[in-house]
């Protein structure tokens, strides 16, 4: 269909008449797919050269907000491309031990995730390498979180994402930050049906339900789900929403706390404690 409509790609045919695409075609098609994944229309970009497509990918990336750690990013990307999982595990583990679990989640992983996302956007790393990155970071965070003996902390926080959201690193990063503040976190992993979030919150006597929405999650679907969940959850249960997508929410729903920045979760936790301490003493 693109051949007919845009004259690209324009494959040659083999003896059996099968289309044969050059490596340049593949690189350009992958770059076009990555830009379509972030919402661009093929008609607008199909005639662009690979350099123009990559420039668009760079221009599309949100500007860095925090001090990058380029050295570690370059090292991690090199290990991913070398498929050296053992070295990656060691590097992430050492960095976590050197800087501590909370700083690792707050200061190191945000820029590192961003760099991995951009390397994928530019076609520098494959999807399977992105998966390896995710698994290794998850393993490091879990090891850090479970280094703390499980304590009956408070508040009790339920962590999950809604169906359609596969990104689970945000949940683990929040758990890492809150575990260091003495909260008791229960994670259901990703993609829990909305009504099951409500039932889990009741079953686990949860104080705070914390949901994660990455940049690509449909805005309207998120705001509708948050409004419905707010109505369904008991008034005493606080509802947090975080992740890059929440930066785009303009109309806040009463009773839904928007936390696009991970660091804001510490402040939100402290205000929850002071609020409930006050109401407990009433
Ligand atoms: C690892 C990863 C994946 C892995 C996830 C594996 C897993 N099990 O988690 C896989 C390979 C599955 C994946 C798939 C896809 N991904 Co992806 N992914 C990433 C990556 C590289 C890193 C980590 C991540 O999960 N980030 C998401 C969260 C953790 O980060 P965040 O939204 O910025 O949230 C920050 C804060 O808000 C806070 N936070 C997050 N949640 C919460 C919750 C609370 C309560 C609080 C207080 C704070 C908080 O912590 C974060 C760090 O500071 C990001 C790059 C990046 N910049 O983050 C791309 C990225 C999110 N993915 C992207 C895309 C496009 C996709 C795919 C559509 C690609 C495809 N076609 O297959 C699919 C979609 C899958 C789906 N339906 O969810 C894009 C989204 C861009 C956009 N505007 O749409 C990104 C930004 C990459 C890029 N640069 O373009 N991805």
CSV table of C-alpha atoms and ligand atoms in Angstrom, one decimal:
chain,number,residue,atom,x,y,z
A,1,UNK,CA,0.0,0.0,0.0
A,2,UNK,CA,2.9,2.4,0.8
A,3,UNK,CA,4.6,1.4,-2.4
A,4,UNK,CA,1.5,2.4,-4.4
A,5,UNK,CA,0.7,5.5,-2.3
A,6,UNK,CA,4.2,6.9,-1.6
A,7,UNK,CA,6.6,5.2,-4.0
A,8,UNK,CA,8.5,4.0,-0.9
A,9,UNK,CA,9.6,1.4,-0.1
A,10,UNK,CA,10.5,0.4,-3.7
A,11,UNK,CA,11.8,-3.2,-3.4
A,12,UNK,CA,13.3,-5.3,-6.2
A,13,UNK,CA,11.9,-8.8,-6.9
A,14,UNK,CA,13.7,-12.1,-6.7
A,15,UNK,CA,13.3,-14.9,-9.3
A,16,UNK,CA,10.1,-16.0,-7.5
A,17,UNK,CA,8.8,-12.4,-7.7
A,18,UNK,CA,9.2,-11.9,-3.9
A,19,UNK,CA,9.9,-8.4,-2.8
A,20,UNK,CA,13.5,-7.9,-1.6
A,21,UNK,CA,14.2,-4.9,0.7
A,22,UNK,CA,17.7,-3.4,1.1
A,23,UNK,CA,19.3,-2.9,4.5
A,24,UNK,CA,18.8,0.9,4.0
A,25,UNK,CA,15.1,0.3,3.4
A,26,UNK,CA,14.9,-1.7,6.7
A,27,UNK,CA,16.7,1.1,8.7
A,28,UNK,CA,14.4,3.7,7.2
A,29,UNK,CA,11.3,1.6,7.8
A,30,UNK,CA,12.3,1.0,11.5
A,31,UNK,CA,12.9,4.7,12.0
A,32,UNK,CA,9.5,5.4,10.5
A,33,UNK,CA,7.9,2.8,12.8
A,34,UNK,CA,9.5,4.2,15.9
A,35,UNK,CA,8.1,7.7,15.0
A,36,UNK,CA,4.7,6.2,14.3
A,37,UNK,CA,4.9,4.5,17.8
A,38,UNK,CA,5.0,8.0,19.3
A,39,UNK,CA,2.0,9.2,17.3
A,40,UNK,CA,3.4,10.5,13.9
A,41,UNK,CA,1.5,9.9,10.7
A,42,UNK,CA,3.4,8.0,7.9
A,43,UNK,CA,2.3,10.4,5.2
A,44,UNK,CA,4.2,13.2,7.0
A,45,UNK,CA,7.5,11.4,7.4
A,46,UNK,CA,7.8,8.7,4.7
A,47,UNK,CA,9.7,10.9,2.2
A,48,UNK,CA,12.3,11.9,4.8
A,49,UNK,CA,15.9,10.6,4.7
A,50,UNK,CA,17.3,8.5,7.5
A,51,UNK,CA,19.2,11.5,8.9
A,52,UNK,CA,16.0,13.6,8.9
A,53,UNK,CA,14.1,10.8,10.5
A,54,UNK,CA,16.7,10.5,13.3
A,55,UNK,CA,16.8,14.2,13.7
A,56,UNK,CA,13.0,14.1,14.2
A,57,UNK,CA,13.4,11.3,16.7
A,58,UNK,CA,16.0,13.4,18.7
A,59,UNK,CA,13.8,16.5,18.4
A,60,UNK,CA,10.8,14.5,19.6
A,61,UNK,CA,12.5,13.3,22.8
A,62,UNK,CA,11.5,15.4,25.9
A,63,UNK,CA,14.4,17.7,27.0
A,64,UNK,CA,16.4,16.3,29.9
A,65,UNK,CA,15.2,17.6,33.3
A,66,UNK,CA,17.9,16.2,35.5
A,67,UNK,CA,21.6,15.9,35.6
A,68,UNK,CA,22.5,13.1,33.3
A,69,UNK,CA,25.2,10.5,34.2
A,70,UNK,CA,26.5,10.1,30.6
A,71,UNK,CA,29.3,7.7,31.6
A,72,UNK,CA,27.0,5.1,33.1
A,73,UNK,CA,24.5,5.5,30.2
A,74,UNK,CA,27.3,4.9,27.6
A,75,UNK,CA,28.5,1.9,29.6
A,76,UNK,CA,25.1,0.4,30.0
A,77,UNK,CA,24.2,0.8,26.3
A,78,UNK,CA,27.6,-0.7,25.4
A,79,UNK,CA,26.9,-3.7,27.6
A,80,UNK,CA,23.5,-4.2,26.1
A,81,UNK,CA,24.9,-4.2,22.6
A,82,UNK,CA,27.6,-6.6,23.7
A,83,UNK,CA,24.8,-8.7,25.3
A,84,UNK,CA,26.9,-8.9,28.4
A,85,UNK,CA,24.2,-9.5,31.0
A,86,UNK,CA,26.7,-10.4,33.8
A,87,UNK,CA,28.6,-7.1,33.4
A,88,UNK,CA,25.3,-5.2,33.3
A,89,UNK,CA,24.1,-6.9,36.5
A,90,UNK,CA,27.4,-6.2,38.3
A,91,UNK,CA,27.5,-2.5,37.2
A,92,UNK,CA,23.9,-1.8,38.2
A,93,UNK,CA,24.4,-3.6,41.6
A,94,UNK,CA,27.6,-1.7,42.4
A,95,UNK,CA,26.0,1.6,41.4
A,96,UNK,CA,23.0,0.8,43.7
A,97,UNK,CA,25.2,-0.2,46.6
A,98,UNK,CA,27.5,2.9,46.2
A,99,UNK,CA,24.6,5.4,46.0
A,100,UNK,CA,21.9,3.6,48.0
A,101,UNK,CA,18.5,2.3,46.9
A,102,UNK,CA,16.6,5.6,47.1
A,103,UNK,CA,19.2,7.7,45.3
A,104,UNK,CA,19.6,5.0,42.7
A,105,UNK,CA,15.8,5.2,41.9
A,106,UNK,CA,15.5,9.0,42.3
A,107,UNK,CA,18.7,10.2,40.5
A,108,UNK,CA,20.2,7.4,38.4
A,109,UNK,CA,17.4,5.4,36.8
A,110,UNK,CA,15.3,8.3,35.4
A,111,UNK,CA,18.1,9.6,33.1
A,112,UNK,CA,19.2,6.0,32.3
A,113,UNK,CA,15.6,5.0,31.3
A,114,UNK,CA,15.5,8.1,29.1
A,115,UNK,CA,18.8,7.2,27.5
A,116,UNK,CA,17.7,3.7,26.8
A,117,UNK,CA,14.4,5.0,25.4
A,118,UNK,CA,16.3,7.4,23.1
A,119,UNK,CA,18.7,4.6,22.0
A,120,UNK,CA,15.7,2.5,21.0
A,121,UNK,CA,14.1,5.5,19.3
A,122,UNK,CA,17.3,6.0,17.2
A,123,UNK,CA,17.5,2.3,16.4
A,124,UNK,CA,20.8,1.9,18.3
A,125,UNK,CA,19.3,-0.9,20.5
A,126,UNK,CA,16.8,-3.6,19.6
A,127,UNK,CA,13.6,-4.4,21.5
A,128,UNK,CA,15.1,-7.5,23.0
A,129,UNK,CA,18.0,-5.4,24.4
A,130,UNK,CA,15.5,-3.1,25.9
A,131,UNK,CA,13.9,-6.1,27.6
A,132,UNK,CA,17.3,-7.2,28.9
A,133,UNK,CA,17.8,-3.7,30.4
A,134,UNK,CA,14.4,-3.8,32.0
A,135,UNK,CA,14.9,-7.3,33.5
A,136,UNK,CA,18.4,-6.4,34.9
A,137,UNK,CA,17.1,-3.1,36.4
A,138,UNK,CA,14.1,-4.9,37.9
A,139,UNK,CA,16.4,-7.6,39.4
A,140,UNK,CA,18.7,-4.9,40.9
A,141,UNK,CA,15.8,-2.9,42.4
A,142,UNK,CA,14.1,-6.1,43.8
A,143,UNK,CA,17.4,-7.1,45.4
A,144,UNK,CA,17.7,-3.6,47.0
A,145,UNK,CA,14.1,-3.6,48.1
A,146,UNK,CA,14.2,-7.0,49.6
A,147,UNK,CA,17.5,-6.3,51.4
A,148,UNK,CA,15.2,-4.5,53.9
A,149,UNK,CA,13.4,-7.0,56.2
A,150,UNK,CA,9.6,-6.8,55.3
A,151,UNK,CA,8.2,-4.6,58.0
A,152,UNK,CA,4.6,-3.9,58.9
A,153,UNK,CA,5.0,-0.3,57.7
A,154,UNK,CA,2.4,2.3,57.1
A,155,UNK,CA,0.9,3.5,54.9
A,156,UNK,CA,0.0,0.4,53.0
A,157,UNK,CA,0.5,1.2,49.3
A,158,UNK,CA,-0.9,-0.8,46.4
A,159,UNK,CA,1.2,-0.5,43.1
A,160,UNK,CA,0.0,-1.4,39.6
A,161,UNK,CA,-0.8,-0.3,36.1
A,162,UNK,CA,-4.1,-0.6,34.2
A,163,UNK,CA,-4.6,-2.9,31.1
A,164,UNK,CA,-2.7,-1.6,28.1
A,165,UNK,CA,0.3,-0.3,30.2
A,166,UNK,CA,3.2,-2.8,30.0
A,167,UNK,CA,5.8,-0.5,31.6
A,168,UNK,CA,6.4,-1.8,35.1
A,169,UNK,CA,9.7,-0.1,36.0
A,170,UNK,CA,7.9,3.0,37.3
A,171,UNK,CA,6.1,0.8,39.9
A,172,UNK,CA,9.4,-0.7,41.1
A,173,UNK,CA,11.0,2.7,41.3
A,174,UNK,CA,8.2,4.0,43.4
A,175,UNK,CA,8.4,0.9,45.6
A,176,UNK,CA,12.1,1.5,46.1
A,177,UNK,CA,11.6,5.1,47.1
A,178,UNK,CA,8.7,4.4,49.5
A,179,UNK,CA,10.3,1.2,51.1
A,180,UNK,CA,13.1,3.5,52.2
A,181,UNK,CA,10.5,5.7,53.9
A,182,UNK,CA,9.0,2.8,55.8
A,183,UNK,CA,5.8,2.4,53.7
A,184,UNK,CA,4.5,-1.2,53.2
A,185,UNK,CA,4.2,-1.7,49.4
A,186,UNK,CA,2.2,-4.5,47.7
A,187,UNK,CA,2.8,-4.6,44.0
A,188,UNK,CA,0.4,-6.4,41.6
A,189,UNK,CA,2.8,-5.9,38.6
A,190,UNK,CA,1.4,-4.5,35.4
A,191,UNK,CA,-2.1,-4.6,33.7
A,192,UNK,CA,-4.5,-5.2,36.6
A,193,UNK,CA,-8.2,-4.9,35.4
A,194,UNK,CA,-9.7,-1.8,37.0
A,195,UNK,CA,-12.3,-3.5,39.1
A,196,UNK,CA,-9.6,-5.9,40.5
A,197,UNK,CA,-7.6,-2.8,41.6
A,198,UNK,CA,-10.7,-1.8,43.7
A,199,UNK,CA,-11.1,-5.4,45.1
A,200,UNK,CA,-7.4,-5.7,45.9
A,201,UNK,CA,-7.4,-2.4,47.7
A,202,UNK,CA,-10.3,-3.6,50.0
A,203,UNK,CA,-8.8,-7.1,50.4
A,204,UNK,CA,-5.3,-5.7,51.5
A,205,UNK,CA,-6.8,-2.9,53.5
A,206,UNK,CA,-4.8,-0.4,51.4
A,207,UNK,CA,-4.3,3.3,52.4
A,208,UNK,CA,-2.9,4.5,49.0
A,209,UNK,CA,-3.5,3.1,45.5
A,210,UNK,CA,-0.6,4.2,43.2
A,211,UNK,CA,-0.9,3.8,39.4
A,212,UNK,CA,1.7,4.3,36.7
A,213,UNK,CA,1.1,5.7,33.2
A,214,UNK,CA,4.0,6.0,30.7
A,215,UNK,CA,4.2,8.6,28.0
A,216,UNK,CA,2.4,6.6,25.4
A,217,UNK,CA,-0.7,5.8,27.5
A,218,UNK,CA,-3.9,7.3,26.0
A,219,UNK,CA,-4.8,10.4,28.0
A,220,UNK,CA,-8.6,10.1,27.8
A,221,UNK,CA,-8.5,6.4,28.8
A,222,UNK,CA,-6.4,7.4,31.8
A,223,UNK,CA,-8.5,10.3,33.0
A,224,UNK,CA,-11.7,8.2,32.6
A,225,UNK,CA,-10.3,5.3,34.5
A,226,UNK,CA,-9.0,7.5,37.3
A,227,UNK,CA,-12.4,9.2,37.7
A,228,UNK,CA,-14.2,5.9,37.8
A,229,UNK,CA,-11.7,4.4,40.3
A,230,UNK,CA,-12.0,7.5,42.5
A,231,UNK,CA,-15.8,7.0,42.6
A,232,UNK,CA,-15.4,3.2,43.3
A,233,UNK,CA,-12.7,3.4,46.0
A,234,UNK,CA,-13.8,4.2,49.6
A,235,UNK,CA,-13.2,7.9,50.5
A,236,UNK,CA,-10.5,6.8,53.1
A,237,UNK,CA,-8.3,5.4,50.3
A,238,UNK,CA,-6.0,7.9,48.6
A,239,UNK,CA,-5.4,7.6,44.8
A,240,UNK,CA,-2.1,8.5,43.3
A,241,UNK,CA,-1.3,8.6,39.6
A,242,UNK,CA,2.3,9.0,38.3
A,243,UNK,CA,4.3,8.5,35.1
A,244,UNK,CA,5.2,10.7,32.2
A,245,UNK,CA,1.6,10.7,30.8
A,246,UNK,CA,0.3,12.4,33.9
A,247,UNK,CA,2.2,15.6,32.9
A,248,UNK,CA,-0.4,15.9,30.1
A,249,UNK,CA,-3.4,15.8,32.4
A,250,UNK,CA,-4.8,19.4,32.5
A,251,UNK,CA,-8.1,18.8,34.4
A,252,UNK,CA,-7.5,17.2,37.8
A,253,UNK,CA,-10.2,14.9,39.3
A,254,UNK,CA,-10.9,15.7,43.0
A,255,UNK,CA,-9.4,13.0,45.1
A,256,UNK,CA,-6.8,12.0,42.6
A,257,UNK,CA,-3.2,13.1,43.4
A,258,UNK,CA,-1.0,13.6,40.2
A,259,UNK,CA,2.7,12.9,40.8
A,260,UNK,CA,4.6,13.0,37.5
A,261,UNK,CA,7.9,13.4,39.3
A,262,UNK,CA,9.2,10.4,41.3
A,263,UNK,CA,10.7,12.6,44.0
A,264,UNK,CA,7.2,14.1,44.7
A,265,UNK,CA,6.1,10.7,46.1
A,266,UNK,CA,8.2,11.3,49.3
A,267,UNK,CA,6.4,14.7,49.9
A,268,UNK,CA,3.1,13.1,49.1
A,269,UNK,CA,3.8,10.3,51.6
A,270,UNK,CA,4.8,12.8,54.3
A,271,UNK,CA,1.6,14.9,53.8
A,272,UNK,CA,-0.5,11.6,53.9
A,273,UNK,CA,1.2,10.8,57.3
A,274,UNK,CA,0.6,14.3,58.7
A,275,UNK,CA,-3.0,14.3,57.5
A,276,UNK,CA,-3.8,11.0,59.0
A,277,UNK,CA,-1.9,11.7,62.2
A,278,UNK,CA,-4.0,14.9,62.6
A,279,UNK,CA,-7.3,13.0,61.9
A,280,UNK,CA,-6.2,10.2,64.3
A,281,UNK,CA,-5.7,12.8,67.1
A,282,UNK,CA,-9.1,14.5,66.4
B,1,LIG,C1,11.8,-0.4,29.3
B,1,LIG,C2,10.8,0.2,28.3
B,1,LIG,C3,9.9,-0.6,27.6
B,1,LIG,C4,9.7,-2.1,28.0
B,1,LIG,C5,8.9,-2.2,29.3
B,1,LIG,C6,9.3,-3.5,30.0
B,1,LIG,C7,8.6,-3.5,31.4
B,1,LIG,N1,8.2,-4.7,31.8
B,1,LIG,O1,8.6,-2.6,32.1
B,1,LIG,C8,9.0,-2.6,26.7
B,1,LIG,C9,10.0,-3.1,25.7
B,1,LIG,C10,7.9,-3.7,27.0
B,1,LIG,C11,8.4,-1.3,26.2
B,1,LIG,C12,7.3,-1.4,25.3
B,1,LIG,C13,6.8,-0.2,24.6
B,1,LIG,N2,7.3,1.0,24.7
B,1,LIG,CO1,8.6,1.5,26.1
B,1,LIG,N3,10.0,2.2,27.2
B,1,LIG,C14,10.8,1.6,28.0
B,1,LIG,C15,11.8,2.7,28.6
B,1,LIG,C16,13.1,2.6,27.9
B,1,LIG,C17,12.2,2.7,30.1
B,1,LIG,C18,11.5,2.5,31.3
B,1,LIG,C19,10.1,2.8,31.5
B,1,LIG,O2,9.4,1.8,31.8
B,1,LIG,N4,9.7,4.1,31.6
B,1,LIG,C20,8.3,4.4,32.0
B,1,LIG,C21,8.3,5.1,33.4
B,1,LIG,C22,9.0,4.3,34.4
B,1,LIG,O3,9.0,6.3,33.2
B,1,LIG,P1,8.1,7.7,33.2
B,1,LIG,O4,6.8,7.4,32.6
B,1,LIG,O5,9.0,8.7,32.7
B,1,LIG,O6,7.9,7.9,34.9
B,1,LIG,C23,8.8,8.6,35.6
B,1,LIG,C24,8.1,9.2,36.8
B,1,LIG,O7,6.9,9.7,36.4
B,1,LIG,C25,8.0,8.2,37.9
B,1,LIG,N5,6.8,7.4,37.9
B,1,LIG,C26,6.4,6.4,37.0
B,1,LIG,N6,5.3,5.9,37.4
B,1,LIG,C27,4.9,6.4,38.6
B,1,LIG,C28,3.9,6.2,39.5
B,1,LIG,C29,3.8,7.0,40.7
B,1,LIG,C30,2.6,6.7,41.6
B,1,LIG,C31,4.8,8.0,41.0
B,1,LIG,C32,4.7,8.7,42.2
B,1,LIG,C33,5.8,8.2,40.1
B,1,LIG,C34,5.9,7.4,38.9
B,1,LIG,O8,9.1,7.3,37.6
B,1,LIG,C35,9.7,7.5,36.3
B,1,LIG,C36,11.1,7.9,36.4
B,1,LIG,O9,11.3,9.1,36.9
B,1,LIG,C37,11.1,4.0,28.3
B,1,LIG,C38,12.0,5.2,28.1
B,1,LIG,C39,11.7,6.3,29.2
B,1,LIG,N7,12.0,7.5,28.9
B,1,LIG,O10,11.2,6.0,30.3
B,1,LIG,C40,10.4,3.6,26.9
B,1,LIG,C41,9.1,4.4,26.5
B,1,LIG,C42,8.2,4.7,27.7
B,1,LIG,N8,8.4,3.4,25.6
B,1,LIG,C43,7.9,3.9,24.6
B,1,LIG,C44,7.1,3.2,23.6
B,1,LIG,C45,6.6,4.0,22.4
B,1,LIG,C46,6.8,1.8,23.7
B,1,LIG,C47,6.0,0.9,22.7
B,1,LIG,C48,4.8,1.5,22.1
B,1,LIG,C49,7.0,0.5,21.6
B,1,LIG,C50,6.4,-0.7,20.7
B,1,LIG,N9,5.9,-0.3,19.6
B,1,LIG,O11,6.5,-1.7,21.0
B,1,LIG,C51,5.7,-0.3,23.7
B,1,LIG,C52,4.3,-0.1,24.4
B,1,LIG,C53,4.0,-1.1,25.4
B,1,LIG,C54,2.8,-0.8,26.2
B,1,LIG,N10,1.6,-1.0,25.7
B,1,LIG,O12,2.9,-0.3,27.4
B,1,LIG,C55,8.1,5.4,24.5
B,1,LIG,C56,6.8,6.2,24.8
B,1,LIG,C57,6.9,7.5,24.0
B,1,LIG,C58,5.5,8.1,23.7
B,1,LIG,N11,5.4,9.4,23.8
B,1,LIG,O13,4.6,7.4,23.4
B,1,LIG,C59,9.3,5.6,25.5
B,1,LIG,C60,9.3,7.0,26.2
B,1,LIG,C61,10.6,5.4,24.7
B,1,LIG,C62,10.8,6.6,23.7
B,1,LIG,N12,11.8,7.4,24.0
B,1,LIG,O14,10.1,6.8,22.8
B,1,LIG,N13,9.0,-0.2,26.6
